[in-house]
XYZ file of C-alpha atoms in Angstrom:
714
model
C -125.656 -10.182 137.990
C -129.081 -12.538 137.512
C -130.194 -11.049 141.301
C -129.408 -7.278 139.959
C -131.467 -7.967 137.047
C -134.334 -8.584 139.391
C -133.909 -5.506 141.705
C -133.890 -3.615 138.633
C -137.117 -5.198 136.792
C -138.616 -4.753 140.459
C -137.449 -1.596 141.707
C -138.933 -0.301 137.765
C -142.151 -2.142 138.289
C -142.285 -0.367 141.945
C -141.599 3.249 140.554
C -144.628 2.383 138.017
C -147.008 1.761 140.494
C -146.479 5.614 141.504
C -145.236 7.424 138.243
C -146.322 11.169 140.589
C -143.520 9.831 143.111
C -141.032 8.968 140.303
C -141.952 11.980 138.013
C -141.355 14.431 141.061
C -138.674 12.660 142.109
C -136.620 12.976 138.808
C -137.748 16.462 137.842
C -136.245 17.288 141.338
C -133.067 15.949 140.669
C -132.615 16.664 136.987
C -132.800 20.853 138.055
C -129.836 20.038 140.593
C -127.869 17.983 137.842
C -129.126 20.053 134.417
C -126.991 23.280 136.486
C -124.443 21.641 137.994
C -123.571 19.968 134.317
C -124.147 23.114 132.803
C -121.531 24.810 134.735
C -119.140 22.302 134.802
C -119.025 22.010 131.239
C -118.410 26.141 131.125
C -115.718 25.053 133.859
C -114.079 22.395 132.008
C -113.913 24.062 128.259
C -112.962 27.314 129.606
C -110.654 26.531 132.499
C -109.736 23.078 132.483
C -109.165 22.156 128.727
C -109.554 25.906 126.995
C -106.507 25.385 124.058
C -106.069 22.885 121.619
C -102.158 23.126 121.242
C -100.626 20.305 123.107
C -98.894 20.854 126.171
C -100.525 24.399 126.761
C -100.256 24.413 130.359
C -96.819 25.202 130.536
C -97.071 28.504 127.934
C -96.118 30.840 130.009
C -96.590 35.051 129.426
C -93.678 37.326 131.068
C -94.817 40.556 132.751
C -92.491 43.458 134.023
C -94.090 44.061 137.486
C -93.613 47.493 138.890
C -93.320 46.810 142.795
C -94.552 50.117 143.472
C -97.975 49.723 142.127
C -100.450 47.765 144.399
C -101.724 46.040 140.968
C -101.650 42.724 139.652
C -99.919 42.234 136.377
C -97.162 44.064 134.373
C -95.576 45.107 131.255
C -96.006 41.923 128.594
C -94.828 43.936 125.677
C -91.493 43.838 124.536
C -89.454 45.322 121.460
C -87.893 43.945 118.744
C -84.585 44.124 120.354
C -85.456 43.123 123.734
C -87.460 39.689 122.993
C -84.426 38.739 120.886
C -82.612 39.322 124.035
C -84.665 37.143 125.980
C -84.617 34.846 123.513
C -81.196 34.313 123.529
C -80.128 35.288 127.211
C -83.002 33.218 128.931
C -82.437 29.576 130.180
C -85.368 28.394 131.451
C -87.558 28.456 128.079
C -86.742 25.450 125.077
C -88.734 27.889 123.176
C -89.959 31.392 122.617
C -92.715 32.842 120.315
C -94.355 36.855 120.032
C -96.765 38.212 118.454
C -98.501 41.514 117.439
C -101.653 42.310 116.455
C -102.551 44.728 113.288
C -105.630 45.649 111.094
C -105.660 43.957 107.504
C -107.783 45.510 104.973
C -109.030 43.786 101.798
C -111.013 45.141 99.032
C -113.847 42.828 98.082
C -115.555 44.020 95.145
C -117.012 46.879 96.304
C -116.609 47.362 99.389
C -113.782 46.212 101.956
C -113.433 43.955 104.296
C -111.286 44.328 107.378
C -109.299 41.599 109.509
C -107.854 41.039 112.965
C -104.602 39.933 112.341
C -101.046 39.129 114.066
C -97.392 39.189 112.759
C -95.876 35.863 114.125
C -92.272 35.322 114.791
C -90.658 32.104 113.301
C -91.749 28.877 114.516
C -95.008 30.155 115.842
C -96.970 27.256 114.528
C -94.288 24.572 115.796
C -94.449 26.209 119.214
C -98.284 25.793 118.893
C -97.974 22.413 118.020
C -101.063 22.229 114.946
C -100.223 21.665 111.642
C -102.778 23.544 109.080
C -105.848 21.936 107.724
C -105.453 22.919 104.187
C -101.544 23.755 102.247
C -99.265 24.666 104.714
C -97.771 27.135 107.795
C -95.179 29.057 107.455
C -91.776 27.995 107.133
C -88.408 29.690 107.949
C -87.850 30.531 104.550
C -90.711 32.965 104.650
C -89.531 34.759 107.407
C -86.356 35.856 105.317
C -85.508 39.534 103.606
C -86.851 39.359 99.958
C -89.633 36.100 100.367
C -92.293 36.336 98.479
C -95.440 37.602 101.106
C -97.747 34.690 102.741
C -100.502 34.395 105.206
C -102.461 32.123 106.879
C -106.126 31.842 107.364
C -108.373 31.039 110.072
C -110.722 28.373 109.650
C -113.708 30.675 110.954
C -112.753 33.127 108.668
C -112.353 30.896 105.580
C -115.955 29.571 105.930
C -117.583 33.152 107.220
C -115.578 35.173 104.246
C -114.391 32.969 101.420
C -116.973 30.494 101.467
C -114.813 27.387 102.567
C -114.042 27.714 99.291
C -110.360 24.958 98.906
C -109.527 26.700 95.409
C -108.229 29.791 97.169
C -105.111 28.139 98.737
C -102.008 29.370 96.681
C -104.179 32.774 95.525
C -102.825 36.010 96.048
C -105.102 38.776 97.561
C -104.165 42.248 98.074
C -103.785 43.408 101.742
C -103.223 46.861 103.070
C -102.668 47.673 99.171
C -99.704 44.549 98.803
C -99.958 41.301 97.385
C -100.041 38.460 99.420
C -100.461 34.904 98.804
C -102.613 32.182 100.882
C -100.459 29.202 101.821
C -103.025 27.505 104.420
C -106.279 27.311 106.439
C -105.631 26.191 110.038
C -108.139 23.535 111.600
C -111.095 24.570 113.253
C -109.864 25.568 116.593
C -106.489 26.902 115.842
C -107.169 30.934 117.039
C -104.251 31.807 118.229
C -104.313 35.335 119.563
C -108.085 35.594 118.219
C -106.514 36.425 114.557
C -108.246 35.700 111.674
C -105.268 35.804 109.711
C -101.281 35.092 110.357
C -98.442 37.339 108.494
C -94.348 36.277 109.357
C -92.648 38.831 110.483
C -89.232 38.642 112.501
C -88.061 40.977 114.765
C -84.627 42.673 113.830
C -82.053 44.274 116.457
C -81.943 47.486 113.853
C -85.400 48.148 115.096
C -85.727 51.534 116.064
C -86.963 52.544 120.078
C -89.095 55.624 118.582
C -91.789 55.435 116.204
C -92.277 56.955 112.740
C -94.809 59.994 113.159
C -98.882 58.293 113.306
C -97.554 54.958 114.819
C -96.756 53.845 118.469
C -93.569 51.590 118.851
C -93.884 48.375 117.991
C -94.260 45.693 121.055
C -94.372 42.233 120.583
C -96.593 39.790 123.163
C -94.029 37.452 124.368
C -94.751 33.501 125.366
C -92.091 31.024 126.377
C -92.809 27.095 126.359
C -91.288 26.126 130.318
C -88.495 23.388 129.734
C -89.495 20.337 131.430
C -88.749 19.958 135.476
C -88.440 23.883 135.635
C -91.080 25.481 138.226
C -92.806 28.487 137.687
C -90.605 30.485 140.693
C -87.605 28.746 139.136
C -88.271 30.507 135.326
C -89.475 33.701 137.005
C -85.589 33.886 139.202
C -83.586 33.474 136.415
C -85.988 35.676 134.020
C -85.269 38.592 136.628
C -81.421 37.904 136.295
C -82.118 38.564 133.142
C -84.533 41.179 133.098
C -82.372 43.142 135.604
C -79.265 43.234 132.596
C -81.718 44.327 129.861
C -82.749 47.202 132.337
C -79.878 48.512 131.819
C -80.077 48.722 127.902
C -83.651 49.638 127.689
C -84.213 51.691 131.131
C -87.372 53.700 129.914
C -89.067 50.363 129.647
C -88.170 49.284 133.356
C -89.721 50.790 136.333
C -86.842 51.432 139.218
C -88.264 48.412 141.253
C -89.762 45.464 139.450
C -90.229 41.825 139.548
C -90.591 39.264 136.764
C -93.848 37.599 136.869
C -94.965 34.438 134.937
C -98.278 33.992 134.389
C -100.077 30.449 132.362
C -101.912 31.087 129.085
C -105.191 29.923 130.787
C -104.670 31.823 133.430
C -103.865 34.706 131.458
C -106.815 34.686 129.529
C -109.690 33.577 132.254
C -107.820 34.384 135.535
C -110.016 37.009 136.161
C -113.226 35.006 135.909
C -112.316 31.604 137.949
C -113.320 33.019 140.986
C -117.341 34.023 139.711
C -117.369 30.231 138.178
C -116.409 28.626 141.009
C -119.238 30.692 143.274
C -121.271 29.695 140.462
C -120.679 25.979 140.602
C -120.837 26.091 144.466
C -124.432 28.063 144.304
C -125.605 25.255 142.064
C -123.656 22.535 144.567
C -126.232 23.771 147.117
C -129.038 23.431 144.843
C -128.299 20.047 144.522
C -128.038 19.179 148.025
C -131.401 21.369 148.560
C -133.303 19.033 146.257
C -131.449 15.805 147.873
C -133.055 16.800 150.595
C -136.279 16.937 148.996
C -136.429 13.888 147.837
C -134.964 12.085 150.958
C -138.003 13.088 152.627
C -139.964 11.900 149.796
C -138.068 8.399 150.269
C -138.395 8.291 153.936
C -142.530 9.089 153.628
C -142.647 6.336 150.959
C -140.630 4.109 152.959
C -143.346 4.464 155.774
C -145.858 3.060 153.296
C -144.056 0.274 152.563
C -143.000 -1.026 155.985
C -145.471 -4.070 155.554
C -143.767 -5.118 152.372
C -140.341 -5.099 154.064
C -141.754 -7.418 156.886
C -143.181 -9.672 154.382
C -140.170 -9.941 152.386
C -137.958 -10.617 155.403
C -140.549 -12.737 156.750
C -139.876 -14.716 153.371
C -135.973 -14.518 153.484
C -135.066 -11.674 152.126
C -132.267 -10.566 154.664
C -131.276 -6.515 155.451
C -128.530 -6.361 152.658
C -130.843 -7.751 149.967
C -133.359 -5.107 150.978
C -131.127 -2.354 151.546
C -129.377 -2.917 148.099
C -133.420 -3.324 146.462
C -133.982 0.499 147.978
C -130.522 1.623 146.688
C -131.445 0.462 143.013
C -134.379 2.185 143.314
C -132.609 5.257 144.151
C -129.777 4.815 141.543
C -132.669 4.332 139.011
C -134.248 7.656 140.102
C -130.876 9.439 140.091
C -129.999 7.990 136.843
C -133.393 9.460 135.391
C -132.761 12.994 136.969
C -129.153 12.918 135.649
C -130.600 11.941 131.730
C -133.357 14.753 132.230
C -130.654 17.011 133.892
C -128.881 16.213 131.034
C -131.384 17.505 128.639
C -131.784 20.722 130.291
C -127.934 21.153 130.446
C -127.878 20.820 126.696
C -130.864 23.022 126.013
C -129.996 25.793 128.535
C -126.083 25.847 127.487
C -126.385 28.294 124.379
C -128.361 30.674 126.808
C -125.590 29.962 129.463
C -123.277 30.722 126.742
C -124.858 34.239 125.520
C -125.122 35.445 128.848
C -121.608 35.509 129.210
C -119.212 38.182 128.805
C -117.559 37.132 125.292
C -114.077 38.481 126.114
C -113.769 36.072 128.893
C -113.988 32.758 126.668
C -110.656 32.392 124.826
C -111.391 32.011 121.085
C -110.226 28.372 120.864
C -112.607 27.113 123.275
C -115.584 25.045 122.224
C -118.435 25.281 125.107
C -120.006 22.174 124.624
C -121.134 18.522 126.566
C -118.359 16.697 125.791
C -116.797 12.901 126.728
C -115.533 14.297 130.585
C -118.925 16.345 131.057
C -120.760 13.094 130.482
C -118.341 11.345 133.134
C -119.066 14.592 135.519
C -122.791 13.887 135.204
C -122.503 9.811 136.035
C -120.572 10.614 138.827
C -123.201 13.505 140.319
C -125.878 10.716 139.460
C -124.109 8.157 141.445
C -123.717 10.497 144.301
C -126.660 12.143 144.410
C -128.326 8.376 144.779
C -126.024 7.695 147.900
C -126.623 11.054 149.287
C -130.867 10.816 148.815
C -130.858 7.246 148.925
C -129.040 5.574 151.664
C -129.893 7.217 154.751
C -134.187 6.142 154.083
C -132.638 3.125 152.980
C -130.853 2.263 156.232
C -134.132 3.361 158.276
C -136.667 1.341 156.791
C -134.182 -1.887 156.854
C -132.898 -1.295 160.963
C -136.444 -1.957 162.603
C -137.773 -4.825 163.947
C -139.282 -6.887 160.956
C -142.134 -8.619 163.366
C -143.600 -5.298 164.195
C -145.114 -3.708 161.178
C -147.243 -7.601 161.166
C -148.721 -6.959 164.377
C -149.480 -3.007 163.779
C -152.784 -2.829 162.175
C -152.119 1.373 162.001
C -150.360 0.518 158.298
C -147.301 2.320 159.181
C -148.826 4.761 161.256
C -146.097 4.018 164.301
C -143.643 4.484 161.898
C -144.355 7.570 160.664
C -143.229 8.750 164.079
C -140.084 6.817 164.079
C -139.420 8.475 161.375
C -140.394 11.710 162.100
C -136.980 13.099 163.872
C -135.067 12.094 160.453
C -137.733 14.047 158.410
C -136.976 17.237 160.963
C -133.503 16.742 160.592
C -133.811 17.082 156.934
C -136.289 19.508 157.118
C -133.789 21.597 159.360
C -130.740 21.204 156.838
C -133.081 21.931 154.016
C -133.971 25.202 155.405
C -129.814 26.046 156.059
C -128.741 25.508 152.981
C -131.487 27.066 151.397
C -130.505 30.404 153.550
C -126.753 29.986 152.884
C -128.192 30.327 149.220
C -130.149 33.143 149.894
C -127.375 35.056 151.599
C -124.943 34.115 149.121
C -127.226 35.419 146.067
C -128.506 38.470 148.491
C -124.323 39.435 148.038
C -123.995 39.194 144.884
C -127.017 41.008 144.125
C -125.756 43.691 146.357
C -122.423 43.731 143.994
C -124.695 43.705 140.934
C -126.351 47.098 141.756
C -123.070 48.333 143.683
C -121.237 47.864 139.785
C -124.923 49.236 138.188
C -124.796 52.388 140.727
C -121.256 53.523 139.269
C -120.746 56.613 138.323
C -119.531 56.130 134.900
C -118.544 60.079 134.555
C -119.871 59.774 131.068
C -122.983 59.184 129.395
C -123.034 55.863 127.347
C -126.587 55.918 125.536
C -127.306 56.790 121.782
C -123.546 56.900 121.245
C -122.219 54.253 118.123
C -118.689 53.750 117.672
C -116.688 52.913 114.457
C -113.217 52.019 114.274
C -111.698 53.099 111.020
C -108.196 51.142 110.006
C -106.368 53.239 107.245
C -103.769 51.308 104.823
C -100.729 52.218 106.233
C -98.924 52.127 102.596
C -101.509 54.878 101.081
C -101.605 57.231 104.602
C -97.766 57.246 105.758
C -97.354 60.624 107.253
C -99.816 62.187 110.305
C -100.892 64.949 107.743
C -102.113 62.545 105.326
C -104.440 60.881 107.947
C -105.658 63.862 109.648
C -106.474 64.806 105.705
C -108.764 61.852 106.025
C -110.408 62.293 109.500
C -111.173 66.027 109.029
C -113.113 66.062 106.382
C -115.094 63.218 107.347
C -115.573 64.680 110.776
C -117.741 67.141 109.177
C -119.334 64.830 107.021
C -120.793 62.982 109.785
C -121.641 66.226 111.660
C -123.708 67.591 109.062
C -125.776 64.428 108.797
C -129.563 64.634 110.130
C -129.843 62.663 113.491
C -126.226 63.163 114.628
C -125.388 65.945 117.367
C -121.733 65.615 117.315
C -119.062 63.479 116.183
C -115.451 63.214 117.664
C -112.425 61.201 117.356
C -110.167 59.555 120.033
C -107.587 57.109 120.419
C -108.807 55.170 123.027
C -112.717 54.477 124.863
C -113.305 54.313 128.844
C -113.491 53.009 131.062
C -110.976 50.583 129.486
C -109.264 52.509 127.427
C -105.863 54.453 127.649
C -102.387 54.590 126.966
C -100.168 53.851 130.312
C -97.108 56.717 130.052
C -94.702 58.079 132.961
C -95.466 61.799 133.411
C -93.642 64.250 135.141
C -94.837 68.031 136.166
C -92.454 70.851 136.099
C -91.984 72.581 139.323
C -93.132 69.167 140.982
C -90.638 66.852 143.125
C -91.297 63.435 143.424
C -89.130 60.429 144.874
C -91.644 57.700 143.078
C -92.596 56.930 139.849
C -95.407 58.955 138.717
C -97.730 57.522 135.642
C -100.869 58.047 134.371
C -103.486 56.785 131.576
C -103.475 59.450 128.700
C -105.447 59.156 125.001
C -105.763 61.756 122.158
C -109.179 63.015 121.457
C -110.629 66.297 119.254
C -113.257 68.678 120.846
C -115.842 66.917 120.118
C -114.885 64.133 122.624
C -116.300 65.591 126.044
C -120.163 66.604 124.535
C -120.273 63.471 123.122
C -120.372 61.291 126.035
C -121.483 64.188 128.240
C -118.193 64.297 130.338
C -119.072 66.722 133.371
C -115.781 68.983 134.221
C -115.462 70.227 137.639
C -113.400 73.299 136.436
C -112.078 74.568 133.624
C -112.998 73.973 130.147
C -112.618 71.537 126.829
C -110.831 72.193 123.952
C -111.917 73.945 121.235
C -112.099 73.476 117.554
C -109.393 75.900 116.925
C -107.007 74.758 119.326
C -107.410 71.450 118.266
C -105.824 72.902 114.908
C -103.600 75.094 116.242
C -99.773 74.663 117.637
C -100.619 74.451 121.341
C -100.173 71.721 123.091
C -103.533 71.689 125.635
C -104.291 68.547 128.067
C -107.372 67.813 130.334
C -106.714 65.631 133.363
C -109.300 64.053 135.678
C -109.749 64.721 139.789
C -107.713 61.590 140.679
C -104.251 62.794 138.490
C -105.042 66.509 141.113
C -105.341 65.141 143.864
C -102.347 62.618 143.642
C -100.185 64.805 141.350
C -100.934 68.340 142.056
C -102.047 67.651 145.540
C -105.191 69.845 144.738
C -103.802 72.662 143.739
C -105.472 74.509 140.481
C -104.349 72.346 137.620
C -105.733 75.000 134.839
C -102.375 76.338 133.661
C -100.347 73.354 134.741
C -97.884 72.012 132.116
C -97.617 68.179 131.939
C -94.573 66.032 130.367
C -95.769 62.887 128.936
C -93.017 60.504 128.318
C -94.719 57.847 125.762
C -95.331 60.491 123.357
C -91.417 61.071 123.789
C -90.844 58.032 121.859
C -92.071 59.543 118.368
C -90.308 61.409 115.927
C -90.246 64.801 115.588
C -92.480 66.582 115.541
C -94.551 64.550 117.182
C -93.117 63.956 120.811
C -93.438 68.141 120.941
C -96.991 66.962 122.111
C -95.364 65.396 125.376
C -95.298 68.842 127.063
C -98.861 70.429 127.194
C -100.862 73.254 129.302
C -103.745 71.666 131.403
C -107.042 73.598 130.502
C -109.278 71.592 132.791
C -110.250 69.213 135.355
C -112.686 66.147 134.626
C -115.024 64.671 136.887
C -115.183 60.996 137.904
C -114.273 59.580 134.995
C -112.606 55.696 134.721
C -109.853 55.204 132.590
C -108.831 51.880 133.762
C -112.122 49.462 134.645
C -115.098 49.736 136.865
C -113.505 47.306 139.272
C -110.346 49.217 140.309
C -110.197 52.663 141.869
C -110.060 55.647 139.360
C -106.268 56.068 137.820
C -105.084 59.353 136.966
C -105.350 60.220 133.423
C -104.722 62.891 131.035
C -106.990 63.602 127.925
C -104.520 65.419 125.032
C -105.920 67.138 122.306
C -105.184 65.448 118.658
C -103.172 67.302 116.472
C -101.884 66.923 112.564
C -98.736 65.923 113.988
C -100.410 62.528 115.917
C -102.896 59.699 114.972
C -102.856 57.104 116.688
C -103.353 53.939 114.412
C -102.220 50.563 115.982
C -101.105 49.155 119.195
C -102.587 50.276 121.681
C -105.277 52.641 120.212
C -106.115 54.493 117.063
C -108.138 57.192 116.344
C -110.608 55.277 114.484
C -112.684 54.881 117.441
C -115.326 57.387 116.534
C -118.346 58.295 118.665
C -121.295 59.661 117.385
C -124.002 61.268 119.279
C -127.702 61.279 117.767
C -131.259 62.475 119.546
C -132.581 59.780 117.072
C -130.149 57.626 115.555
C -133.066 55.494 113.826
C -132.573 55.393 110.185
C -130.306 58.126 109.905
C -127.314 55.776 110.895
C -127.698 53.716 107.871
C -126.355 56.813 105.478
C -123.074 56.933 107.209
C -121.491 54.673 105.127
C -121.830 56.940 102.225
C -119.353 59.479 102.645
C -116.966 57.159 103.355
C -116.488 55.195 100.467
C -117.087 58.625 98.183
C -113.704 58.997 99.665
C -112.415 55.662 97.492
C -110.275 54.965 100.602
C -109.810 51.274 101.300
C -110.823 50.432 104.636
C -114.421 49.049 106.054
C -116.770 50.493 108.967
C -117.743 48.710 111.839
C -119.455 48.789 115.480
C -116.110 48.612 117.643
C -115.580 45.252 119.917
C -114.017 46.375 122.809
C -116.566 49.429 123.362
C -116.417 49.862 126.731
C -119.766 47.947 127.338
C -118.456 45.016 126.414
C -117.856 44.536 129.842
C -120.685 46.835 131.308
C -123.503 45.775 129.288
C -122.333 42.439 127.904
C -125.559 40.785 126.686
C -126.489 44.138 124.467
C -123.353 44.995 123.506
C -122.641 41.516 121.415
C -125.693 42.216 119.320
C -123.640 44.400 117.369
C -121.738 42.907 114.699
C -119.113 43.573 112.491
C -121.743 44.241 109.591
C -120.438 48.052 108.686
C -122.651 51.247 109.513
C -125.383 50.153 107.539
C -126.419 48.253 109.950
C -126.124 50.321 113.275
C -129.592 51.556 112.449
C -131.276 48.515 114.029
C -128.381 47.849 116.661
C -128.479 51.535 117.704
C -131.177 50.579 120.057
C -129.140 48.169 122.029
C -126.723 51.257 123.358
C -129.835 52.574 125.201
C -130.025 49.521 127.585
C -125.830 49.573 128.566
C -126.686 52.244 130.946
C -129.666 50.202 132.546
C -127.340 46.649 132.157
C -124.301 48.273 134.076
């Protein structure tokens, strides 16, 4: 140990004599180690340990996969009776829970707060294994009929909206026009379903398979905990048997040919981003290797000037092992210095890195920070880099004849020729790694340019979006909902700077409701399906969607009794075999799940053929799509989308947008207005979209300019 301390002191003195060399080596290593540390921190916190729930790796989502579709995933939503059947009939899960989202509106003073809430089934908090920070979680009695309505609040919401006031526990709040008592505050990392509050609800077998006018049938996201010793393949086989039995009970919910697919919770949330993270980690790994090559070259050059020093130390009794250890200690000190500076760089750059990432791929529970695992990773990388760049130069320095430098009057000139081949090899290695990194960067840039140049089929610039959830207790019928939206649209259109306003059920290119479809007179053996959405006459002008044939709806048609639809070119090519779509009838099966008179809208006449408009993302082929007109019969309010999405287009939405909140609150309705947090720009122009916060339309003015950059950021 004393010898090691001597080596460390000697190495520090030596490096202190050449501070320029030490600084260059440390900074070179710090860049590579810092980048590696930052990326590993993201991987560790997002992919390896994203959830605080005990045993989260065994949480499995159940998906019904249609084998006739060449797409991954499948249906993950289940009706109440269907959920209860899986709960009772499966033999592979020891616990099963489900949740469903809803909008909750809370009147606060003169304004209204909107919260994203989750209905949760009995046993949810026990399943997740986290107790309340304050108060309690749901108890079985809270799910019984006639029980006092209660809810549990998220920690982040408690701090942001209620000032972290512990006195609000056991207070009653009016949520969606119904009094509910707050019984608990969850810990900071508890964010199940990315909800802001949780409300108890028990699925019932008496739940109807059809929905009341104005709302989609309720479907639950099912999650099971695998029993010990059960593999995913065994579980899928068992659940497939259960699903085949249930397909006979609920034939409309199952395709003709299907399998049951299990997806881990982690893979479900971040699986699509996994490849990207590992590509970036490989890139920074190459950067670190290039840095190691540079430092190794510097050490070789330095060793050439130190040949007489080594010879004198050998003549005084130092063996080659002692010299090798001395050189490795110097390399380790440089590496640890690089690791220390690199950690500071990673700490400083981590927030910027997270800000550049699309927020939808980061689990709400994840906290991206430099934790103990990351520190150990950095330490390991430091030791490894010391071996990579220090071992070969050290071996080269101690393997020569110790007497030769003493006879050589050129002070290392002859040694320089001996090190030449090794330095040349290192240069070749560095060039090769640099070319590999350059080619990989070029391919990624090519993919980025290709995504930027994707034909969107619409123009997103100068478009603002608000989501307007309405309290179900006050707006129970479709006529009441339509009676609210119609005058609101007229008021919005009358505002200065607003060219057009419209309503729609979902937003492209990730918006759309899947449904089986039929075309009278067209026979087919396989299942036909398409993505559909409901909109009013202003939807196509607002987004500047071009028509290949036909025309959009008129205001008179939207308010009339005739059912109309517009389809995209993929629909025409795949299902109509490029026939003229104008006047063709389309039956949308999903709408038949509603009670009369809504299901009458299931059959519609086509009036137009859209251009290349995406309906299911930019990274997949365009799916067949249909746009049905919004009618008094149907306003979608919950579940897979709602007519709260309201785009407005203006030539200069600068100061006038700030007035949009006034006509809303004059109506005295219990809801709030805010930019939608799932507008399709979230995935295209991720950096710009995140700046739109849920602050109300009065903040649109200062944020409106961000929408203009969506097109250039695509």
